[in-house]
Coordinates of C-alpha atoms in Angstrom, one line a residue:
X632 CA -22.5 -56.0 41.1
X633 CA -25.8 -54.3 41.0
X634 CA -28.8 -55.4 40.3
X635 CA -31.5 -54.1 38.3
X636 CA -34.8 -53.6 39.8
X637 CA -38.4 -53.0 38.2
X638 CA -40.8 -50.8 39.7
X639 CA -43.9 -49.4 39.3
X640 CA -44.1 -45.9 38.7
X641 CA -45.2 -44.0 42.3
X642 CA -48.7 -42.8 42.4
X643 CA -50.2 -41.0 45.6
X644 CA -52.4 -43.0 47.9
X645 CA -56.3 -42.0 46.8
X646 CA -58.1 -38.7 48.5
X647 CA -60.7 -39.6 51.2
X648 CA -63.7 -38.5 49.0
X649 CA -67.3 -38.6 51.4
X650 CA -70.5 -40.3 50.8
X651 CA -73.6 -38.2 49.6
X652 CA -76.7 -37.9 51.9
X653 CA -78.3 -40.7 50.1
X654 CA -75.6 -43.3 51.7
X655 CA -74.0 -43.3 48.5
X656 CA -70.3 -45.0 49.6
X657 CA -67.1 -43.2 47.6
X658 CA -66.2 -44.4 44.3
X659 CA -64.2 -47.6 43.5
X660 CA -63.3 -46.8 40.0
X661 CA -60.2 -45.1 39.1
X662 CA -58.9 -44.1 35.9
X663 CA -56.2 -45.6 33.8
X664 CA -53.7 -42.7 33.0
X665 CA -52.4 -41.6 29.7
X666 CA -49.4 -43.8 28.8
X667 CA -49.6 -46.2 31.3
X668 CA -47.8 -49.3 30.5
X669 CA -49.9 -52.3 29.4
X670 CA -48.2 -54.8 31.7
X671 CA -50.6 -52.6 34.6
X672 CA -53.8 -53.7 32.4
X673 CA -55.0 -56.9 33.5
X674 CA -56.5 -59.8 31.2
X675 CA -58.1 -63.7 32.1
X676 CA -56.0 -65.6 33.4
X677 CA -55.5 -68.9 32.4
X678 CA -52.1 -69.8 34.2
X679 CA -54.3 -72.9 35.8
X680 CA -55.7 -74.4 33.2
X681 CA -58.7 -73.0 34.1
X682 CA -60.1 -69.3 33.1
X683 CA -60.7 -66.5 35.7
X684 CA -62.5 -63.9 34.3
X685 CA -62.0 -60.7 36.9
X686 CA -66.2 -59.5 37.1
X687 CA -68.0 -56.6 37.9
X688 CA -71.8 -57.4 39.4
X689 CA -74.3 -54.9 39.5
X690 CA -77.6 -56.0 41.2
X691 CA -81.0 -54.1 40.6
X692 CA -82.0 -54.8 44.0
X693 CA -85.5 -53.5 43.5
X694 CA -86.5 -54.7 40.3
X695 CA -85.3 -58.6 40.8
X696 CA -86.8 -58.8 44.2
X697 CA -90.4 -57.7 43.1
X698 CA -90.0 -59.8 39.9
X699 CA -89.3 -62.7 41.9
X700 CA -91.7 -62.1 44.1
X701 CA -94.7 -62.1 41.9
X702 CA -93.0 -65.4 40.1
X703 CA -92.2 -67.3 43.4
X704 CA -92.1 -65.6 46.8
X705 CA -89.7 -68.5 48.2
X706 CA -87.3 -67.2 45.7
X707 CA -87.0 -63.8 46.2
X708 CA -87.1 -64.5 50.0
X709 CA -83.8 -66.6 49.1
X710 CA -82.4 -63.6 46.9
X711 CA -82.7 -61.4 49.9
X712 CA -81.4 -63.0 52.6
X713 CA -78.8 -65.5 51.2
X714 CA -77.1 -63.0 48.9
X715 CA -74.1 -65.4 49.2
X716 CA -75.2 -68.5 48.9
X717 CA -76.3 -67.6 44.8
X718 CA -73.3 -65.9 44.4
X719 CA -71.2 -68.5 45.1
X720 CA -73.0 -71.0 42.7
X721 CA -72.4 -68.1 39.9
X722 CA -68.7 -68.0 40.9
X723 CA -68.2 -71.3 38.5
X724 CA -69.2 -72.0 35.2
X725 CA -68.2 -73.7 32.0
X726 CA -69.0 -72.6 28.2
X727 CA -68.3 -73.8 24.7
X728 CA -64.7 -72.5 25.6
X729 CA -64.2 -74.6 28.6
X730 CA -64.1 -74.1 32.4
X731 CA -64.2 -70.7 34.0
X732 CA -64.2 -69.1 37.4
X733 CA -65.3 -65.6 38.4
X734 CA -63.9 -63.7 40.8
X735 CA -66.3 -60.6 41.4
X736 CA -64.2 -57.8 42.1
X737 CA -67.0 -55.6 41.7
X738 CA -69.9 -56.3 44.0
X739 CA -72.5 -53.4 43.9
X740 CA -76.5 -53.8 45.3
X741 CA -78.7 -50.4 44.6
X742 CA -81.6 -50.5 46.5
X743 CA -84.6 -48.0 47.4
X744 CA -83.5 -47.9 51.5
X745 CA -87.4 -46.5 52.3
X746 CA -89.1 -50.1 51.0
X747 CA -85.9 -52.4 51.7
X748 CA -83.6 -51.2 54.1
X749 CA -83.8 -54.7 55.6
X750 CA -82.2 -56.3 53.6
X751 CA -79.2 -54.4 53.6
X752 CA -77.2 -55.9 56.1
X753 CA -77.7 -59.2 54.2
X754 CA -75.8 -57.7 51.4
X755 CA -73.1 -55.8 52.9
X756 CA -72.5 -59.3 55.1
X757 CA -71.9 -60.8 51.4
X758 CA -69.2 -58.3 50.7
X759 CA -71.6 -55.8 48.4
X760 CA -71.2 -52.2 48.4
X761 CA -74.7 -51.5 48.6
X762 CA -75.9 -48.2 47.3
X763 CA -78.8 -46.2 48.6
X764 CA -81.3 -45.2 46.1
X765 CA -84.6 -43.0 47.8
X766 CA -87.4 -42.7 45.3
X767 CA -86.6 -38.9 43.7
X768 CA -90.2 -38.7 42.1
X769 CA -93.8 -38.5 43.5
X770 CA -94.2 -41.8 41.3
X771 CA -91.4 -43.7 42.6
X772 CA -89.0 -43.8 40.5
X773 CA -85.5 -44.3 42.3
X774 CA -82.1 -43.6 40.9
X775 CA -80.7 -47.5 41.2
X776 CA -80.9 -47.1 37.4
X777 CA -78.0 -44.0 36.6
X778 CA -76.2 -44.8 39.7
X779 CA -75.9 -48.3 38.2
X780 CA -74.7 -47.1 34.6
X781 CA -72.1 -44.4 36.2
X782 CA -70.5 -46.7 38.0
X783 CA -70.5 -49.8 35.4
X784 CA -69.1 -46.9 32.7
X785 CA -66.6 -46.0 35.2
X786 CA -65.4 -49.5 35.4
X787 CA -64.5 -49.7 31.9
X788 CA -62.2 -47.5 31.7
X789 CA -60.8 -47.9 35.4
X790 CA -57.3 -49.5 35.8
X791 CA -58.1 -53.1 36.3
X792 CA -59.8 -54.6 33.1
X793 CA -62.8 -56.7 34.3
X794 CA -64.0 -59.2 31.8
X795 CA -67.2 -59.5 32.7
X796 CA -69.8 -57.3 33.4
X797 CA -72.7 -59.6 35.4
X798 CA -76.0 -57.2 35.5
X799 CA -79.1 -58.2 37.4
X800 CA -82.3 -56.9 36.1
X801 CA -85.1 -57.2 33.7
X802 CA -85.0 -53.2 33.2
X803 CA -84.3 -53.0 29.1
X804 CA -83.2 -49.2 29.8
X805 CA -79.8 -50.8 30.4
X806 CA -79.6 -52.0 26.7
X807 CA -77.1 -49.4 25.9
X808 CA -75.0 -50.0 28.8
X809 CA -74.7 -53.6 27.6
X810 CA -73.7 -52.5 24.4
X811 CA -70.9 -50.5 25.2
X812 CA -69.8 -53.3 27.2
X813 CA -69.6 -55.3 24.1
X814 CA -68.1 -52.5 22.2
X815 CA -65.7 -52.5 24.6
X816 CA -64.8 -56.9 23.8
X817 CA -66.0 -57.4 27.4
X818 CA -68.4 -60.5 28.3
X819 CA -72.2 -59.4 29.3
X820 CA -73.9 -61.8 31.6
X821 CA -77.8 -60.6 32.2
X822 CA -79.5 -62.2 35.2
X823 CA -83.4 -61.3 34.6
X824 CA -86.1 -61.6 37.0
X825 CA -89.5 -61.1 34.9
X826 CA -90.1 -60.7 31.1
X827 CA -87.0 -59.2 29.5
X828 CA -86.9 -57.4 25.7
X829 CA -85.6 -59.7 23.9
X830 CA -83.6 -56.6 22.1
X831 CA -82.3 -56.4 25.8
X832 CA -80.9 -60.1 26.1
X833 CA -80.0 -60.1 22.2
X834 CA -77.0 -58.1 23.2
X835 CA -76.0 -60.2 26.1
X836 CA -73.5 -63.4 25.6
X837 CA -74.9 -65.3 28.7
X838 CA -78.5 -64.7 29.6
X839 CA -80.1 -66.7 33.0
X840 CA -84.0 -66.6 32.9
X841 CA -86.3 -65.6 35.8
X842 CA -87.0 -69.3 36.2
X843 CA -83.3 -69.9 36.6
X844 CA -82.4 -67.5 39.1
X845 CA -85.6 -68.7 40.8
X846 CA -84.5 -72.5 40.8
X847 CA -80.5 -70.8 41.7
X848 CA -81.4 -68.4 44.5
X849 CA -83.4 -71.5 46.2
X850 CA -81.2 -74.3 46.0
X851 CA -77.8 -73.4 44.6
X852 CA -75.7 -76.6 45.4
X853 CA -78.0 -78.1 42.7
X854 CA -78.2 -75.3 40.1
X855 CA -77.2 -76.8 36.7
X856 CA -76.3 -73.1 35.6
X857 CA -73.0 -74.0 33.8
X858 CA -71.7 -75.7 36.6
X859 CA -68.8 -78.0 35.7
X860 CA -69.3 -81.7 35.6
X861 CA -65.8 -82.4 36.6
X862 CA -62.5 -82.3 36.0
X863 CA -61.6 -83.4 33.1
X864 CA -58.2 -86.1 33.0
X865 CA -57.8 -87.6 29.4
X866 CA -55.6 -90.3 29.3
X867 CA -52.5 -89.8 26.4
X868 CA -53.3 -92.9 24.4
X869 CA -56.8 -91.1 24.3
X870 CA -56.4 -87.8 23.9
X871 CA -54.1 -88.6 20.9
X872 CA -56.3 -90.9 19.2
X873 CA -58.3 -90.3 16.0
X874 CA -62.1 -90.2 16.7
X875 CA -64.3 -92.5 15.0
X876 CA -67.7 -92.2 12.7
X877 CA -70.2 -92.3 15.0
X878 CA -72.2 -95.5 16.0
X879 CA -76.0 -95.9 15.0
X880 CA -78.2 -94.1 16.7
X881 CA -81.6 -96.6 17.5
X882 CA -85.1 -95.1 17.3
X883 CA -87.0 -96.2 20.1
X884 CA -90.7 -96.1 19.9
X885 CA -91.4 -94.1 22.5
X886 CA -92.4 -90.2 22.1
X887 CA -90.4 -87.3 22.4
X888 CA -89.8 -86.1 25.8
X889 CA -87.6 -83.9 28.3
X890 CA -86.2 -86.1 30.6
X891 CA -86.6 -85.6 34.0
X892 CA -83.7 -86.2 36.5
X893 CA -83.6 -90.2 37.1
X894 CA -83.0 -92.1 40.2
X895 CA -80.3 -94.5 38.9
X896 CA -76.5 -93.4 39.7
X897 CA -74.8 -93.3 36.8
X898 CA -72.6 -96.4 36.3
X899 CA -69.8 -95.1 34.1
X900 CA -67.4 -92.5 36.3
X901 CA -64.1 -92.8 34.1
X902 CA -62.1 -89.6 33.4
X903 CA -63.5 -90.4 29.8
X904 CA -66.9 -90.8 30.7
X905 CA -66.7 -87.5 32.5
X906 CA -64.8 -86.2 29.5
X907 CA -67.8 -87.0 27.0
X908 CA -70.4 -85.2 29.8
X909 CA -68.7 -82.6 29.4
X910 CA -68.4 -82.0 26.0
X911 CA -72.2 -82.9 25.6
X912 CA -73.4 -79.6 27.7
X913 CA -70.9 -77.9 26.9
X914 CA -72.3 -78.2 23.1
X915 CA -76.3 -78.5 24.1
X916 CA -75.9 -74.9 26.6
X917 CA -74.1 -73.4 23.5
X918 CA -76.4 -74.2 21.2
X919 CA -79.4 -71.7 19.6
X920 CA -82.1 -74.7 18.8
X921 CA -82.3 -78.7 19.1
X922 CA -79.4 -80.9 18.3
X923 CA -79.2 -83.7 15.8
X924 CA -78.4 -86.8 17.8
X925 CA -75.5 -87.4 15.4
X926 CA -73.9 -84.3 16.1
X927 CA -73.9 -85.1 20.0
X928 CA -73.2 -88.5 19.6
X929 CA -70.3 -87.3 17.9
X930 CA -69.3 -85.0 20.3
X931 CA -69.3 -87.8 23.2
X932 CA -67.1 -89.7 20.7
X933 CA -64.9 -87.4 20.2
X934 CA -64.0 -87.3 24.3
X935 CA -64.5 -90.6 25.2
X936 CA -63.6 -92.7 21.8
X937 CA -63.9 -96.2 24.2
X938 CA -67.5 -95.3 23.7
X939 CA -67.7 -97.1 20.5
X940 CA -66.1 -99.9 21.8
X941 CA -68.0 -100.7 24.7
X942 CA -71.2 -99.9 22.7
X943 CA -72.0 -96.8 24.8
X944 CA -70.7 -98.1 28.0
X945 CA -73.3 -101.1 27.9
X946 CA -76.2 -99.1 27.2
X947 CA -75.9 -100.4 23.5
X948 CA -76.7 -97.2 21.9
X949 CA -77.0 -93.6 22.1
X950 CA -80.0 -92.2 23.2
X951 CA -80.1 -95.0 26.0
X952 CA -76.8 -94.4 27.2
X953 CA -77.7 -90.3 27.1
X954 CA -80.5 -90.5 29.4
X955 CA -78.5 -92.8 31.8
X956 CA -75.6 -90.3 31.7
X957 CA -77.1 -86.7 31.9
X958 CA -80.5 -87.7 32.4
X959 CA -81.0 -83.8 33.1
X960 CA -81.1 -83.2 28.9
X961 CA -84.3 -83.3 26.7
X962 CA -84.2 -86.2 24.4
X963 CA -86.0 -86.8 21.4
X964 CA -85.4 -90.6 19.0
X965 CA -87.7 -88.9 16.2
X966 CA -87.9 -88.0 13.8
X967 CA -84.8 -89.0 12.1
X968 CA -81.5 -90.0 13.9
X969 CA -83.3 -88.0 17.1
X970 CA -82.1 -84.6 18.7
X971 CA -80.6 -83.5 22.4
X972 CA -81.7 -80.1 23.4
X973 CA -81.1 -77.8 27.0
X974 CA -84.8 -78.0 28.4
X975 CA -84.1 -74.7 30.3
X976 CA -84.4 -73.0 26.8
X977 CA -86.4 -75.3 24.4
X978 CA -89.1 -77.8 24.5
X979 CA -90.7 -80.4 22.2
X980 CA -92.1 -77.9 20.0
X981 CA -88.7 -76.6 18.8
X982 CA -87.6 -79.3 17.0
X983 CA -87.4 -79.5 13.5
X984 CA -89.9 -80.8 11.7
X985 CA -91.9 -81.1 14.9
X986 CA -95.3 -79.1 16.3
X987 CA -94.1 -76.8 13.5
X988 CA -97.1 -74.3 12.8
X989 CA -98.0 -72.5 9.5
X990 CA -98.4 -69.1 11.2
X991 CA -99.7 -66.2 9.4
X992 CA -97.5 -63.1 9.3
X993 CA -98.9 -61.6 12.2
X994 CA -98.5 -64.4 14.5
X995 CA -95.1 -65.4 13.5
X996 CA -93.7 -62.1 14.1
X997 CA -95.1 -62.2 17.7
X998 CA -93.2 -65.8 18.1
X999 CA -90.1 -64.1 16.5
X1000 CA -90.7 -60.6 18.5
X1001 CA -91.5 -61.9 22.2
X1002 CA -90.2 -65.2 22.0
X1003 CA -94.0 -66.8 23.3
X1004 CA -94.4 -70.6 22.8
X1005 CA -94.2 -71.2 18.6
X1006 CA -98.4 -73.2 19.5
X1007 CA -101.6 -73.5 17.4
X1008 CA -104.7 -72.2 18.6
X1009 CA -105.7 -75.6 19.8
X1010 CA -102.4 -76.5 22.0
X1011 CA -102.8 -73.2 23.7
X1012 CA -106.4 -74.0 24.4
X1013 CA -105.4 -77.5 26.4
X1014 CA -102.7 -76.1 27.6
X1015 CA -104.9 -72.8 29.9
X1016 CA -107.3 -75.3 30.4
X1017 CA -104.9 -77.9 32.1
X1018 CA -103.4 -74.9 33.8
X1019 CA -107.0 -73.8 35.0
X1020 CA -108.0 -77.1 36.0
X1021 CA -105.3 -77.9 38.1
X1022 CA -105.1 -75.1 40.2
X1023 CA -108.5 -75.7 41.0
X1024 CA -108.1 -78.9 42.6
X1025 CA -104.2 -78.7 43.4
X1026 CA -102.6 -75.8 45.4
X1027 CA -100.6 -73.7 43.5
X1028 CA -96.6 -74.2 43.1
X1029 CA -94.8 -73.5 40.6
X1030 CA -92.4 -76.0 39.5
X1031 CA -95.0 -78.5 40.6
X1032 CA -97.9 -76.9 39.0
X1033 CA -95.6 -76.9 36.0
X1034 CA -94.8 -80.7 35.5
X1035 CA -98.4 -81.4 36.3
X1036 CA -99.5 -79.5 33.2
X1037 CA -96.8 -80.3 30.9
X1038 CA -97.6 -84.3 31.7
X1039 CA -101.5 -83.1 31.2
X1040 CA -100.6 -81.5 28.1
X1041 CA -98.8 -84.4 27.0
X1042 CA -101.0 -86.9 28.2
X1043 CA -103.8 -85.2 25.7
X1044 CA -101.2 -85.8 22.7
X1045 CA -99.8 -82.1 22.7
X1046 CA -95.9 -81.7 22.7
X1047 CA -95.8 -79.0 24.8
X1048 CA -92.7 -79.1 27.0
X1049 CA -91.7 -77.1 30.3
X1050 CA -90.4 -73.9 28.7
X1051 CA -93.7 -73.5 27.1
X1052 CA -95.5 -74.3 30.5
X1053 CA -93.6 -72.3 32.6
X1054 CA -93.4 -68.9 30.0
X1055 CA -97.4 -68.8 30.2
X1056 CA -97.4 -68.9 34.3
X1057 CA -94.7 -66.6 34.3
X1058 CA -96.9 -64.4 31.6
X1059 CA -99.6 -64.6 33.9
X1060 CA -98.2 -64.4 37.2
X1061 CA -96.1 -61.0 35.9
X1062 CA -99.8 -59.9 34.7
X1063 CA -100.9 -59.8 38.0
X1064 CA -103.2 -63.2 37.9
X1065 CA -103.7 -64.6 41.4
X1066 CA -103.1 -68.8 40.9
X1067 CA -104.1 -69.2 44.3
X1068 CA -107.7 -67.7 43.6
X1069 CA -108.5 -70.6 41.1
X1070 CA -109.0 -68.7 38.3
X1071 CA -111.1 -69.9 35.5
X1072 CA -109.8 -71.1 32.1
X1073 CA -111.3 -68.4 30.4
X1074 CA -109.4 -65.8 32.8
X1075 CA -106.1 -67.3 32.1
X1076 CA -106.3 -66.8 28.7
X1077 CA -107.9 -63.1 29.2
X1078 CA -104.8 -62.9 31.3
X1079 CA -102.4 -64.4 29.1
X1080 CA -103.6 -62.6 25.9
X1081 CA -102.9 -59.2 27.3
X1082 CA -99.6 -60.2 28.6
X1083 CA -99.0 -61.0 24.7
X1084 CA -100.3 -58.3 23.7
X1085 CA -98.3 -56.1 26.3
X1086 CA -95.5 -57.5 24.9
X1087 CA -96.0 -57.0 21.2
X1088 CA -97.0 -53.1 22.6
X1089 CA -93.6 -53.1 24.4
X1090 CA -91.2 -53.9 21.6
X1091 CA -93.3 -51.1 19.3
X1092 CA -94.9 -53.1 17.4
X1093 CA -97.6 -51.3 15.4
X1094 CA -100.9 -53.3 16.4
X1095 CA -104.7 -52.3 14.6
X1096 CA -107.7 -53.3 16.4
X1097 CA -107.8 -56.1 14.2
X1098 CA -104.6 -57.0 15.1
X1099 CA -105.3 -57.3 18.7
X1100 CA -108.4 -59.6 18.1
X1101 CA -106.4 -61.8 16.2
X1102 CA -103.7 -62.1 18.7
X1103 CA -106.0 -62.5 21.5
X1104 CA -108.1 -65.4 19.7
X1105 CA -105.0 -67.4 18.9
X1106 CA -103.3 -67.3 22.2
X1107 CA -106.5 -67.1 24.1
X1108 CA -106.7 -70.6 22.5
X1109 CA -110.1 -69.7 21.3
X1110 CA -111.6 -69.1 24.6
X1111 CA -112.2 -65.2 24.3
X1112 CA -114.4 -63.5 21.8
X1113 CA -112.9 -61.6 19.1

């Protein structure tokens, strides 16, 4: 008796289609026909208990590695040559949806070959198509940024349906490309190296900042960039069991603060305990502000309910047993029942109730427009002076440089935390201020005023003279003359 076989329908193999002169390789991208049947259309796969969402990455070669540069040399020496060392610490990740894994089908690098050239074997080693894009104007201007969008709108509609579209740049001209992505239900992922428009990563599900990528690109086996904690194995009796109210939360008497990494192992390394880990950042990276401690503690509850009946594992309560378990989250006992928060987005100074400034209308619609530090005149004036004053009797570095002045900040009874820190040296470094020179406290907040100011200019803003002064005096932290 016969049997029955499926097939495919039979296509011809592809035409042998030649580079340009530019080095441009032949295109990747094909087509789905008209009528094709949708068992040919691929979607994530989750056959593993684990999701693999097929990517597309599309690196601005030229406008990460001068941004990284002027932010932190090391790094964008790391970006450069180790291409895929980073890319293997973005190849796993973990969301409010779970676990993922990304399998980058799509590797593209477009670089100017007359300034970088170097670097291209790095690249192509790491299994990147790398593009060649020669400056086309008498001021510079390559093409990385249309050969970029051709081929990323050519990958929508090809015949393999990538998920995920991972772009690397700080260039907002790609702001439409991100929204068709989106129109299209397909993940965006933007990987910025300098100051982004926040219009730019507003449209963006997933957005790594230039101090990321830095902190990535140099040490990737201890990136915290929604790397799993570890695999989760729930025991039936508790996966089944009701939750309970959450325990009391004690309020410690000691101030807020963003806990640094501590030296203590962590003593409980159940399947539970790893479960409640887990759910913790998982809910903290998803989150748009500071959590309520009671929502967290929750959360941990909810995966580990033995956590109530050991009182937190020994710790006794909450917040202690927190800092002992992911010591890597910002903690805060007050006010009320406390509140967790992702120090790679927030500080101190977004919490609730907390360093909350009465802002005119100006000045809060620069916070809400270019996402600066939400500080009083005052804070801003300790925190460019402890900035000044340290690189003047500490060579500069910047996640050492950073601490320093957070802990000085702090120390003079400011909440300032480390986003705040490092979003005025990035503002300054991007501005073209040398740290290394030992700059005076009144030039770093010259500097740091006009990178405001830049910025309020950039997203077209509609600034009068008067305007300007009144910036400048606030974030200049009083410093400047009006």
């Amino acid at each position: 008796m016969g049997v029955a076989v499926s097939r495919r329908p039979h296509r011809p193999p592809p035409r042998s289609v030649s580079g340009c002169e530019t080095g441009r390789p032949p295109p990747v991208f094909r087509p789905r026909p008209q009528g094709e049947e949708d068992a040919l259309v691929t979607t994530i796969d989750n056959s593993e208990g684990v999701r693999r969402l097929r990517c597309a990455l599309f690196v601005d070669f030229d406008n990460v590695y001068i941004g990284l540069r002027r932010l932190d040399p090391a790094a964008a020496e790391a970006f450069a040559t180790s291409p895929a060392h980073w890319l293997s610490a973005l190849e796993n990740g973990s969301d409010a949806d779970g676990d993922f894994s990304r399998r980058f089908l799509i590797r593209a690098c477009y670089l100017n070959p007359s300034a970088f050239s170097q670097f291209r074997p790095n690249f192509t080693r790491a299994g990147f198509s790398v593009v060649d894009c020669p400056s086309l104007t008498q001021q510079g201007k390559s093409s990385a940024d249309i050969n970029l969008v051709l081929d990323a709108v050519d990958a929508l509609s090809a015949q393999t349906r990538y998920d995920e579209f991972v772009i690397l740049s700080a260039d907002a001209d790609f702001t439409p490309l991100a929204l068709r992505c989106r129109a299209a239900d397909r993940r965006v992922t933007i990987i910025t190296a300098g100051p982004a428009a926040s219009a730019y990563r507003a449209v963006a599900d997933t957005v790594i900042t230039a101090d990321e990528l830095a902190d990535l690109v140099k040490d990737p086996a201890l990136a915290i960039l929604d790397v799993p904690v570890a695999p989760i194995v729930l025991p039936a009796a508790a996966a089944t069991a009701a939750a309970p109210a959450p325990a009391a939360i004690t309020t410690p008497t000691s101030a807020p603060r963003a806990a640094e990494p501590a030296a203590a192992a962590t003593t409980g390394t159940t399947s539970a305990t790893f479960s409640a880990r887990r759910a913790i950042l998982r809910l903290v990276r998803a989150a748009d502000r500071p959590l309520a401690g009671g929502v967290v503690a929750q959360a941990a509850q909810n995966a580990d309910p033995s956590l109530l009946v050991t009182g937190w594992d020994g710790a006794g309560s909450f917040f202690p047993w927190l800092a002992r378990t992911l010591p890597e989250l910002g903690t805060a006992p007050r006010p009320g029942a406390g509140f967790v928060w992702d120090p790679k987005r927030f500080s101190e100074s977004d919490i609730p109730g907390v360093g909350v400034v009465d802002l005119p209308p100006l000045q809060r619609q620069v916070v809400d427009v270019t996402d600066i530090p939400n500080l009083p005149t005052e804070s801003y004036r300790i925190l460019l002076t402890a900035l000044a004053d340290d690189v003047s009797s500490v060579p500069f570095s910047r996640p050492e440089t950073a601490r320093r002045v957070r802990n000085a900040c702090q120390a003079a009874g400011t909440q300032i935390g480390r986003v705040s820190v490092n979003t005025v040296i990035a503002g300054v470094l991007y501005s073209g201020l040398d740290l290394d020179a030992k700059p005076t406290a009144k030039k770093v907040a010259e500097t740091w005023a006009d990178n405001v100011v830049g910025l309020c200019r950039g997203a077209r803003m509609a600034l009068g003279p008067q305007d300007v002064s009144a910036i400048r005096a606030w974030v200049g932290g009083g410093l400047l003359k009006r």
